[in-house]
Amino acid sequence: MKKFLLVLLISISAALYAQRDYPLIPRPAEVLSGEGHFFMRNDTKISYNRDTTGAIAEFLAEKLSVPTGYSIARSKGDGGVIRLLITDKYDNLLGKEGYRLNSNPSGVKIEANTCAGLFYGCNTLLQLFPADIMKNSATETDWKIPALEITDYPRFRWRGIMLDVARNFFNAQEVKRFIDQIAALKFNRFHWHLTDDEGWRIEIKSLPRLTKIGACRVKRYGVFGRRDAPKPGEKAVDCNYYTQEDIRDIVKYAAEKYITIVPEIDVPGHSMAAVASYPELSCTQDTSIKVSPGMEFAQWFGDGTFKMFVDNTLDPSNEKVYEFLDKVFGEIAELFPGPYIHVGGDECYKGFWEKDSGCIALMDEKGYEDVEQLQGYFMSRVDKILSSKGKKLIGWDEILDVGISEGATVMSWRGIEGGKKAAEMGHDVIMTPTSHCYLDYNQGDQSIDPQIYAGLRVSKTYSFEPVPEGADTKYILGGQGNLWSEQVPHFRHIEYMLYPRAWALSEIFWSKAESKDWESFSDRMFHFFERYDSAQINYSKAVYDPIVKVSSDDGQLFLKLFSELSDIDIYYTLDNTMPDNHSPLYSVPVPIPDGPVILRTRAYREEKPVSHMLKLEKKELLKRAGIFQ
Ligand code: ACM
């Protein structure tokens, strides 16, 4: 009888707590379904049990009050319908960022060891409400969430997004909006790329020219990288930077969202703005060098190597450079309480060093045979400066090439090999390879999406595995998406480039590897499209767009159409008419007729057009088969 009851009990609880796929991103570690729903009402109250979590209760109350029009009250104690609780006893499974969320018809309880965990639990709770919860004004709907039990904690401790504010600047309000958005996806690092050839964006009080000169460039429009260089005597009127007051305010704001900011000062290359401000820091000491407005200043050879036309490097043999860096990093260290400072180290052209008498003398003195070794020397000097300020160095994976400092953390961007090698050498690693994590790459077809030199579809991003095969997981801190801003002129386009790929990365960095499931993710992505529509946050729908490939077999061209999604119908025409769902439905490769044929193609889902219409002329079709005319 006892056994029978046990089996009965297990079957009932299995039915009650069946695993279901809720529209949550990132997917929680464990979700058990319950019976019924919790309904939020005008008199729903939030309680919190520690003074330190009052701000989280306030955050949640605000998020719930705005779209509902209710005035959700909050108070210290344990008597709310929505209860936020810091555990009395540390729960090892949850760790520093995990939480448990329990909802049933009588209320919601979120428990965590830490404030961060509680904050993440609140963000999950918000995702359980209907999409209207993202609205910025009051709406009428059934404010209900399903009864369930979630136990959740992250896979990686470093879950980052980088934003470049040098190529295009985003003001303090926009940076805060960016922080809000990534925090809601449980990212916990904001890597702030603050300096580059196109602008120095942070006030350094002891070096005022960095912002007086380095933050200003001549006004230019049009495609970045193809713009005209500054003309002699032309005024640099396009000026933008953050004051130290702005920075302090943003650092505090980020901390309230459990985000640590990692500032990047990119040296010794990518330093044209610094050189324009203080020409004596470069080998050429060329006083005509100006901040680049997005001009072409290098020749790229297609294999990652390049030649600079303008000297944008700091001189590693000049002691004044280290005095300069001591001042810069001294002020940066004061402003940013996090343990790391990112010092760049990427794409440093050595052509000017090679010819410089000071660099040649330093190479002789040190017995260096290769000019690359000067970068190792430079980086170790920078590492000493950071150590003297109590900070740890992070650099792009070029810092591995020659003499990496002990204790340096490597950001693997040129692929995964750098990360693998660094981990083998016992260095901490953050994985951010171009192949999966470069959010500046366009997401769909080059014929539709704003052009950039490479593409990266959301399904590819979602396929990312941050731990390289054979690597010791203990060195892989996590991963990061990088949004370089050359082609990102305003905030709506930040959003367009981030989503849905940042959703994919949030899941890759937070969720268990074994729960990865593209079908499930794409379903949840459709829900998130609705949610972001409610919030009026921009995103790309390129995932719907057909993927067009062309092959050539014995002179005959074949059209091949694909989709990232499984429930998509792709229609096409080759007869210069507009495709709809009565046009030919793609199923197998289609021979492309001779002549000036034009392909038009569009994807449908559930009988509705969902994609852009792609239009490719014969010349482009031939190009895709590797035939250039
Ligand atoms: C980089 O993309 N240059 C790190």
XYZ file of C-alpha atoms and ligand atoms in Angstrom:
633
model
C 0.000 0.000 0.000
C 2.850 2.345 0.958
C 4.586 1.590 -2.315
C 1.366 2.213 -4.240
C 0.928 5.575 -2.538
C 4.512 6.513 -3.307
C 4.073 5.673 -7.008
C 0.801 7.630 -7.047
C 2.472 10.597 -5.406
C 5.376 10.525 -7.836
C 2.996 10.344 -10.830
C 0.905 13.226 -9.540
C 3.929 15.395 -8.888
C 5.388 14.450 -12.268
C 2.149 15.644 -13.871
C 2.138 18.811 -11.781
C 5.800 19.503 -12.256
C 6.359 18.454 -15.848
C 9.242 20.353 -17.489
C 7.809 22.931 -19.847
C 9.406 25.476 -22.046
C 8.517 28.919 -20.728
C 9.422 31.979 -22.785
C 12.476 32.742 -20.661
C 15.884 33.866 -21.934
C 18.339 32.749 -20.715
C 16.800 29.365 -20.059
C 16.868 28.568 -16.324
C 18.766 25.593 -14.940
C 15.552 23.908 -13.788
C 11.853 24.705 -14.126
C 9.049 22.622 -12.668
C 5.459 23.446 -13.630
C 2.739 23.796 -11.032
C -1.033 24.090 -11.088
C -2.876 27.283 -11.905
C -1.699 30.869 -12.037
C -0.730 33.759 -9.862
C -2.709 36.928 -10.703
C -1.238 40.306 -9.892
C -3.734 42.927 -8.725
C -3.786 46.568 -7.759
C -3.275 45.642 -4.108
C -0.402 43.196 -4.679
C 2.382 44.051 -2.255
C 6.096 43.320 -2.394
C 8.001 42.567 0.794
C 11.760 42.237 1.317
C 13.632 40.944 4.325
C 16.870 42.976 4.287
C 17.603 46.680 4.068
C 20.091 45.926 1.276
C 17.313 44.639 -0.985
C 14.957 47.617 -0.701
C 16.309 48.969 -3.994
C 15.521 45.679 -5.742
C 11.964 45.784 -4.392
C 11.723 49.332 -5.701
C 13.054 48.271 -9.106
C 10.478 45.488 -9.290
C 7.636 47.689 -8.072
C 8.426 50.262 -10.736
C 8.645 47.613 -13.475
C 5.270 46.226 -12.404
C 3.532 49.552 -11.769
C 4.268 51.335 -15.061
C 2.630 48.854 -17.490
C -0.212 47.856 -15.147
C -1.064 51.313 -13.868
C -1.223 49.776 -10.373
C 0.629 51.341 -7.517
C 2.479 48.287 -6.272
C 3.504 48.929 -2.673
C 6.627 47.544 -1.021
C 7.681 47.219 2.568
C 10.303 45.569 4.715
C 9.239 42.263 6.272
C 7.936 38.946 5.037
C 4.246 39.684 4.556
C 4.020 40.520 0.839
C 2.258 38.583 -1.880
C 5.543 38.873 -3.780
C 8.283 38.072 -1.264
C 11.958 38.827 -1.886
C 14.149 36.939 0.527
C 17.854 36.783 1.174
C 18.519 33.311 2.572
C 19.538 32.964 6.223
C 21.767 30.048 5.332
C 24.022 30.089 2.255
C 22.625 27.796 -0.445
C 25.616 26.297 -2.242
C 23.701 25.337 -5.366
C 22.646 28.944 -5.974
C 26.083 30.438 -5.342
C 26.664 34.161 -5.778
C 24.231 34.814 -8.604
C 21.562 32.100 -8.445
C 17.994 32.253 -7.150
C 14.871 30.209 -6.560
C 11.517 31.455 -7.766
C 8.310 29.846 -6.610
C 4.937 31.030 -7.895
C 1.496 29.672 -7.101
C -2.016 31.132 -6.988
C -1.402 32.685 -3.590
C 1.866 34.442 -4.286
C 5.457 34.574 -5.493
C 8.605 33.946 -3.506
C 12.102 34.700 -4.788
C 15.040 33.606 -2.651
C 18.759 34.114 -3.163
C 22.006 34.225 -1.226
C 22.859 37.623 -2.667
C 21.322 40.811 -3.993
C 22.539 39.901 -7.497
C 20.672 36.589 -7.323
C 17.524 38.343 -6.165
C 17.833 40.860 -9.002
C 18.115 38.035 -11.557
C 15.110 36.318 -9.990
C 13.083 39.528 -10.379
C 14.087 39.741 -14.040
C 12.939 36.171 -14.578
C 9.652 37.013 -12.855
C 9.135 39.913 -15.276
C 9.695 37.585 -18.225
C 6.917 35.298 -16.939
C 4.282 38.035 -17.302
C 2.597 38.699 -20.676
C 4.541 40.752 -23.236
C 2.601 43.882 -22.238
C 4.685 44.008 -19.042
C 7.394 45.588 -21.225
C 5.146 48.553 -22.142
C 6.073 52.035 -21.030
C 2.496 53.044 -20.203
C -0.510 51.477 -18.485
C -2.346 48.734 -20.364
C -5.233 46.436 -19.499
C -4.556 42.744 -19.589
C -4.657 39.644 -17.373
C -1.487 40.121 -15.332
C -0.912 36.468 -14.602
C 2.015 34.127 -14.469
C 2.012 30.325 -14.382
C 2.556 28.440 -11.135
C 6.059 26.989 -11.196
C 9.305 26.445 -9.367
C 12.575 27.665 -10.822
C 16.044 26.908 -9.542
C 18.581 28.891 -11.494
C 22.253 29.827 -11.499
C 24.809 30.756 -14.168
C 27.236 28.539 -16.044
C 29.911 31.260 -16.346
C 30.933 34.101 -14.069
C 31.934 36.459 -16.924
C 28.968 37.307 -19.113
C 29.891 40.408 -21.008
C 28.984 42.791 -23.766
C 31.421 45.330 -25.158
C 30.312 48.671 -26.562
C 32.633 50.859 -28.595
C 31.919 54.545 -27.938
C 34.955 55.844 -29.849
C 33.836 55.329 -33.446
C 30.360 56.585 -32.636
C 29.597 58.171 -29.295
C 26.620 57.309 -27.097
C 25.725 59.716 -24.322
C 25.398 58.904 -20.630
C 21.611 58.397 -20.865
C 22.088 55.965 -23.743
C 24.811 54.074 -21.919
C 22.432 53.655 -18.972
C 19.723 52.367 -21.288
C 22.237 49.897 -22.698
C 23.110 48.792 -19.162
C 19.411 48.329 -18.307
C 18.908 46.160 -21.338
C 21.883 43.878 -20.860
C 21.265 43.546 -17.110
C 17.746 42.262 -17.846
C 19.419 39.416 -19.759
C 21.671 38.588 -16.803
C 24.883 39.920 -18.324
C 27.232 41.054 -15.562
C 30.140 42.765 -17.366
C 30.072 45.896 -19.479
C 33.313 46.283 -21.370
C 33.493 49.954 -22.304
C 35.792 50.624 -25.269
C 36.585 54.242 -24.428
C 39.416 55.196 -26.753
C 40.407 54.577 -30.345
C 41.670 56.298 -33.480
C 38.336 58.074 -33.878
C 38.028 59.556 -30.407
C 39.203 59.675 -26.794
C 36.011 59.622 -24.757
C 36.981 59.914 -21.098
C 38.140 62.963 -19.212
C 41.644 62.596 -17.764
C 42.101 65.665 -15.599
C 45.907 65.640 -15.625
C 45.945 65.383 -19.451
C 43.351 67.890 -20.647
C 44.336 67.746 -24.315
C 43.012 64.172 -24.485
C 39.497 65.538 -24.438
C 40.135 69.060 -25.748
C 41.769 67.632 -28.884
C 41.316 63.858 -28.744
C 37.546 63.920 -28.274
C 37.012 66.136 -31.320
C 37.016 65.311 -34.996
C 35.923 67.022 -38.158
C 32.286 66.551 -39.070
C 31.726 63.896 -41.697
C 28.755 61.917 -42.962
C 28.369 58.731 -44.945
C 29.804 55.279 -44.693
C 32.472 54.984 -42.018
C 35.905 54.050 -43.362
C 35.253 55.792 -46.678
C 35.077 59.364 -45.420
C 37.435 62.186 -46.345
C 40.413 62.856 -44.091
C 40.554 66.173 -42.189
C 41.586 69.042 -44.463
C 44.442 71.382 -43.453
C 43.043 74.083 -41.163
C 39.614 72.402 -40.891
C 38.050 72.769 -37.420
C 37.312 69.620 -35.417
C 33.823 70.491 -34.174
C 32.374 67.045 -33.521
C 33.297 66.673 -29.831
C 32.051 64.085 -27.367
C 33.341 62.639 -24.126
C 32.261 61.612 -20.629
C 33.293 63.832 -17.734
C 34.592 62.071 -14.636
C 31.297 62.961 -13.011
C 29.426 61.134 -15.809
C 31.713 58.137 -15.364
C 31.169 57.946 -11.592
C 27.439 58.206 -12.082
C 27.412 55.427 -14.712
C 29.674 53.156 -12.640
C 27.253 53.514 -9.709
C 24.259 52.959 -11.960
C 25.811 49.790 -13.399
C 26.628 48.478 -9.916
C 22.956 48.849 -8.999
C 22.223 46.513 -11.913
C 24.962 44.091 -10.790
C 27.191 44.989 -13.698
C 30.911 45.583 -13.316
C 32.339 47.984 -15.852
C 35.626 47.057 -17.492
C 37.113 50.199 -19.035
C 39.327 49.809 -22.075
C 42.105 52.211 -22.998
C 43.399 50.743 -26.249
C 47.208 50.977 -26.503
C 49.804 50.953 -28.047
C 47.939 50.808 -31.400
C 44.500 52.308 -32.066
C 45.860 55.479 -30.443
C 45.448 58.144 -33.125
C 43.287 60.307 -30.833
C 45.978 60.224 -28.117
C 48.705 60.949 -30.683
C 46.687 63.853 -32.114
C 46.502 65.245 -28.565
C 50.141 64.629 -27.617
C 52.211 64.045 -30.821
C 55.381 63.596 -28.749
C 54.043 60.166 -27.676
C 54.497 58.639 -31.146
C 57.688 57.731 -32.977
C 56.968 60.076 -35.866
C 55.980 62.959 -33.522
C 53.916 64.121 -36.477
C 51.973 67.224 -35.425
C 49.726 67.018 -38.486
C 48.011 63.872 -37.195
C 44.351 64.471 -36.382
C 41.596 62.369 -34.847
C 40.212 60.213 -37.657
C 36.643 61.044 -38.714
C 36.221 57.544 -40.155
C 38.652 57.831 -43.028
C 40.555 55.033 -44.675
C 43.960 54.995 -43.012
C 45.294 51.510 -43.605
C 45.751 48.946 -46.314
C 44.494 45.509 -45.322
C 46.042 42.469 -46.941
C 43.164 40.062 -46.302
C 44.981 37.841 -43.800
C 44.602 40.134 -40.788
C 47.856 41.986 -41.564
C 47.879 45.613 -42.617
C 49.944 48.710 -43.240
C 49.053 52.004 -41.568
C 49.327 55.223 -43.585
C 49.155 57.294 -40.388
C 51.121 56.716 -37.182
C 48.555 55.705 -34.556
C 50.953 54.004 -32.138
C 52.608 55.021 -28.909
C 56.407 54.851 -28.924
C 57.492 51.934 -26.685
C 61.012 53.345 -26.325
C 59.929 56.717 -24.947
C 59.785 57.081 -21.156
C 57.315 59.949 -21.574
C 54.817 57.366 -22.853
C 54.963 55.466 -19.564
C 54.627 58.700 -17.590
C 51.560 59.457 -19.705
C 50.125 55.970 -19.120
C 50.799 56.203 -15.408
C 48.627 59.321 -15.273
C 45.904 57.828 -17.472
C 45.677 54.522 -15.612
C 45.999 56.285 -12.258
C 42.804 58.235 -12.946
C 41.079 55.244 -14.570
C 41.879 53.095 -11.530
C 40.305 55.740 -9.267
C 37.147 55.916 -11.353
C 36.449 52.220 -11.868
C 36.291 50.059 -8.735
C 36.382 46.746 -10.647
C 39.544 44.637 -10.517
C 40.327 44.797 -14.255
C 41.472 47.385 -16.741
C 41.501 46.404 -20.407
C 44.536 47.806 -22.202
C 43.769 46.692 -25.758
C 46.981 45.501 -27.380
C 45.261 44.569 -30.649
C 46.188 45.413 -34.223
C 49.319 47.384 -33.444
C 51.219 48.289 -36.615
C 54.999 48.174 -36.049
C 56.132 49.865 -39.300
C 56.933 53.175 -37.598
C 58.718 51.430 -34.710
C 60.944 49.541 -37.125
C 62.377 52.765 -38.509
C 62.633 54.678 -35.260
C 66.109 55.216 -33.777
C 64.808 55.001 -30.188
C 63.067 51.695 -30.878
C 66.131 50.334 -32.666
C 68.326 51.308 -29.689
C 65.879 49.658 -27.261
C 65.872 46.475 -29.346
C 69.695 46.468 -29.286
C 69.736 47.039 -25.540
C 67.280 44.219 -24.897
C 68.740 41.897 -27.535
C 65.427 41.709 -29.425
C 65.565 40.324 -32.941
C 61.979 41.033 -33.869
C 60.158 44.340 -33.592
C 57.132 42.397 -32.269
C 59.087 41.878 -29.052
C 58.771 45.598 -28.397
C 55.062 45.063 -27.871
C 55.862 42.441 -25.223
C 58.136 45.006 -23.550
C 55.463 47.696 -23.759
C 52.775 45.415 -22.330
C 54.933 44.350 -19.408
C 55.554 48.022 -18.560
C 51.811 48.651 -18.724
C 51.197 45.613 -16.523
C 53.565 47.070 -13.901
C 51.708 50.393 -14.006
C 48.375 48.609 -13.487
C 49.776 46.512 -10.637
C 50.981 49.674 -8.948
C 47.370 50.875 -9.014
C 46.064 47.543 -7.674
C 44.522 46.514 -10.993
C 44.731 43.441 -13.216
C 45.440 43.559 -16.929
C 43.168 42.253 -19.672
C 44.251 42.416 -23.292
C 43.143 41.194 -26.706
C 44.812 37.946 -27.693
C 47.734 39.688 -29.455
C 49.240 40.030 -25.967
C 49.972 36.315 -26.176
C 52.123 36.663 -29.265
C 55.235 37.942 -27.525
C 55.886 37.669 -23.830
C 52.582 37.867 -21.957
C 52.769 39.060 -18.339
C 52.057 36.627 -15.579
C 48.518 37.081 -14.321
C 47.243 38.767 -17.505
C 43.762 37.777 -18.690
C 43.301 37.166 -22.397
C 40.318 38.066 -24.530
C 40.347 35.568 -27.362
C 38.948 37.367 -30.414
C 40.867 36.155 -33.499
C 39.262 32.754 -33.055
C 39.426 30.294 -30.211
C 43.096 29.355 -30.549
C 44.319 32.300 -28.465
C 41.981 31.291 -25.675
C 43.078 27.689 -25.871
C 46.751 28.594 -25.780
C 46.296 31.082 -22.946
C 44.406 28.500 -20.857
C 47.191 25.968 -21.494
C 49.634 28.556 -20.181
C 47.509 29.018 -17.067
C 45.986 32.394 -17.937
C 42.373 33.314 -17.374
C 40.459 33.667 -20.615
C 37.336 35.384 -21.899
C 36.094 33.881 -25.127
C 34.889 36.353 -27.697
C 35.800 35.012 -31.149
C 34.764 36.928 -34.257
C 33.204 33.694 -35.550
C 30.359 33.809 -32.997
C 30.566 36.934 -30.849
C 31.095 39.924 -33.153
C 27.862 41.832 -32.970
C 28.996 44.441 -35.497
C 28.811 41.826 -38.265
C 25.588 41.931 -40.228
C 22.944 39.382 -39.323
C 21.254 38.667 -42.615
C 21.885 38.923 -46.324
C 24.386 41.594 -47.443
C 21.820 42.687 -50.055
C 19.455 43.816 -47.257
C 21.393 44.414 -44.066
C 23.742 47.402 -43.826
C 26.966 46.115 -45.275
C 29.988 45.207 -43.238
C 32.885 42.931 -44.042
C 31.427 39.794 -42.495
C 28.147 38.218 -41.510
C 27.071 36.431 -38.349
C 23.626 34.889 -38.090
C 21.911 34.345 -34.767
C 21.896 30.561 -35.212
C 25.687 30.641 -35.544
C 25.980 32.777 -32.415
C 23.710 30.339 -30.614
C 25.949 27.434 -31.662
C 28.857 28.946 -29.716
C 30.583 26.778 -27.119
C 32.800 28.988 -24.946
C 35.043 26.211 -23.644
C 37.441 25.158 -26.426
C 37.843 21.414 -26.736
C 40.485 20.135 -24.362
C 40.741 23.422 -22.447
C 40.728 23.412 -18.671
C 37.365 24.954 -17.770
C 38.777 26.602 -14.685
C 40.590 29.165 -16.846
C 37.581 30.008 -19.010
C 35.917 32.822 -17.098
C 33.179 33.097 -19.683
C 32.464 34.994 -22.838
C 31.439 38.251 -24.348
C 29.709 39.803 -27.353
C 31.487 42.773 -28.934
C 29.662 45.649 -30.543
C 32.116 47.784 -32.483
C 30.392 50.949 -33.557
C 31.908 51.970 -36.903
C 28.568 51.284 -38.587
C 26.365 52.056 -35.572
C 25.415 55.728 -35.746
C 22.604 55.780 -33.156
C 21.009 53.893 -30.295
C 18.201 52.241 -32.314
C 20.920 50.615 -34.360
C 22.722 49.411 -31.236
C 19.512 47.539 -30.453
C 19.185 46.280 -34.012
C 22.696 44.834 -33.908
C 22.341 43.393 -30.397
C 19.118 41.448 -30.805
C 18.435 38.632 -31.190
C 22.140 37.739 -30.942
C 22.552 39.123 -27.406
C 19.646 36.868 -26.369
C 21.561 33.924 -27.813
C 24.752 34.916 -25.995
C 22.949 35.483 -22.713
C 21.759 31.889 -22.898
C 25.163 30.540 -23.970
C 26.886 32.267 -21.045
C 24.214 31.612 -18.406
C 22.447 28.331 -19.196
C 23.683 24.794 -18.862
C 25.477 23.512 -21.961
C 23.208 20.474 -22.058
C 20.055 22.597 -22.189
C 21.117 24.220 -25.465
C 18.375 23.654 -28.030
C 17.996 25.834 -31.124
C 14.327 24.831 -31.694
C 13.408 25.834 -28.170
C 15.486 29.014 -28.374
C 13.905 30.066 -31.658
C 10.415 29.598 -30.194
C 11.366 31.759 -27.237
C 12.967 34.254 -29.612
C 9.552 34.761 -31.297
C 8.066 35.562 -27.865
C 10.883 37.994 -27.271
C 10.126 39.731 -30.576
C 6.660 40.454 -29.146
C 8.078 41.578 -25.819
C 10.567 43.924 -27.448
C 7.795 45.280 -29.697
C 5.886 46.114 -26.497
C 8.934 47.881 -25.106
C 9.606 49.610 -28.445
C 13.099 48.162 -28.419
C 14.530 47.548 -31.850
C 15.798 44.171 -33.072
C 16.681 42.495 -36.325
C 14.288 40.080 -38.023
C 17.016 38.857 -40.377
C 16.592 35.373 -38.930
C 13.498 35.057 -41.140
C 15.350 36.008 -44.306
C 16.149 33.256 -46.784
C 19.808 32.308 -47.096
C 20.711 32.352 -50.769
C 23.512 30.225 -52.118
C 24.391 29.449 -55.704
C 26.511 26.579 -56.981
C 27.840 25.882 -60.415
C 27.928 22.381 -61.856
C 29.443 21.999 -65.325
C 28.496 25.545 -66.201
C 24.915 25.171 -64.933
C 24.007 27.426 -62.008
C 21.830 26.042 -59.216
C 19.930 28.123 -56.714
C 19.885 26.853 -53.125
C 17.706 28.454 -50.484
C 17.938 27.812 -46.762
C 16.458 29.087 -43.537
C 17.798 29.235 -40.006
C 14.317 28.225 -38.876
C 12.577 24.886 -39.301
C 8.985 26.059 -39.812
C 9.561 28.413 -42.727
C 8.359 28.221 -46.331
C 10.508 29.981 -48.876
C 8.905 31.168 -52.112
C 10.827 32.534 -55.043
C 10.525 33.865 -58.564
C 13.019 33.983 -61.404
C 10.649 35.658 -63.861
C 10.853 39.265 -62.676
C 7.596 39.138 -60.667
C 6.897 39.710 -56.989
C 6.917 36.459 -54.988
C 4.023 35.469 -52.723
C 2.813 32.187 -51.302
C 1.487 31.132 -54.716
C 4.925 31.407 -56.305
C 7.150 28.321 -56.537
C 7.879 26.893 -53.078
C 11.549 26.039 -52.684
C 12.339 22.409 -51.932
C 15.338 21.268 -54.006
C 18.134 23.120 -55.860
C 16.711 25.000 -58.839
C 18.568 25.372 -62.150
C 18.972 29.075 -62.907
C 18.169 29.830 -66.550
C 20.589 31.681 -68.820
C 19.997 35.328 -69.428
C 19.491 38.413 -67.246
C 17.482 36.536 -64.634
C 16.545 38.209 -61.344
C 15.886 36.187 -58.175
C 13.273 37.436 -55.769
C 12.572 35.410 -52.659
C 10.579 35.753 -49.460
C 9.898 33.549 -46.449
C 6.482 32.780 -44.955
C 5.659 31.398 -41.546
C 2.171 30.204 -40.659
C 0.978 31.499 -44.072
C 2.212 35.023 -43.378
C 5.152 36.806 -45.005
C 7.773 37.233 -42.313
C 10.977 38.080 -44.114
C 12.231 40.875 -46.257
C 12.040 40.274 -49.954
C 15.507 39.592 -51.241
C 16.273 40.654 -54.798
C 19.475 39.452 -56.413
C 20.482 40.198 -59.973
C 22.320 37.706 -62.177
C 25.710 39.294 -61.523
C 25.280 38.732 -57.776
C 24.040 35.159 -58.332
C 27.147 34.437 -60.390
C 29.330 36.022 -57.711
C 27.843 33.675 -55.127
C 28.869 30.756 -57.343
C 32.402 32.169 -57.379
C 32.054 33.564 -60.910
C 33.061 37.197 -61.184
C 32.082 39.165 -64.286
C 39.482 43.737 -32.266
O 38.437 43.367 -32.834
N 40.335 44.518 -32.908
C 39.800 43.312 -30.933
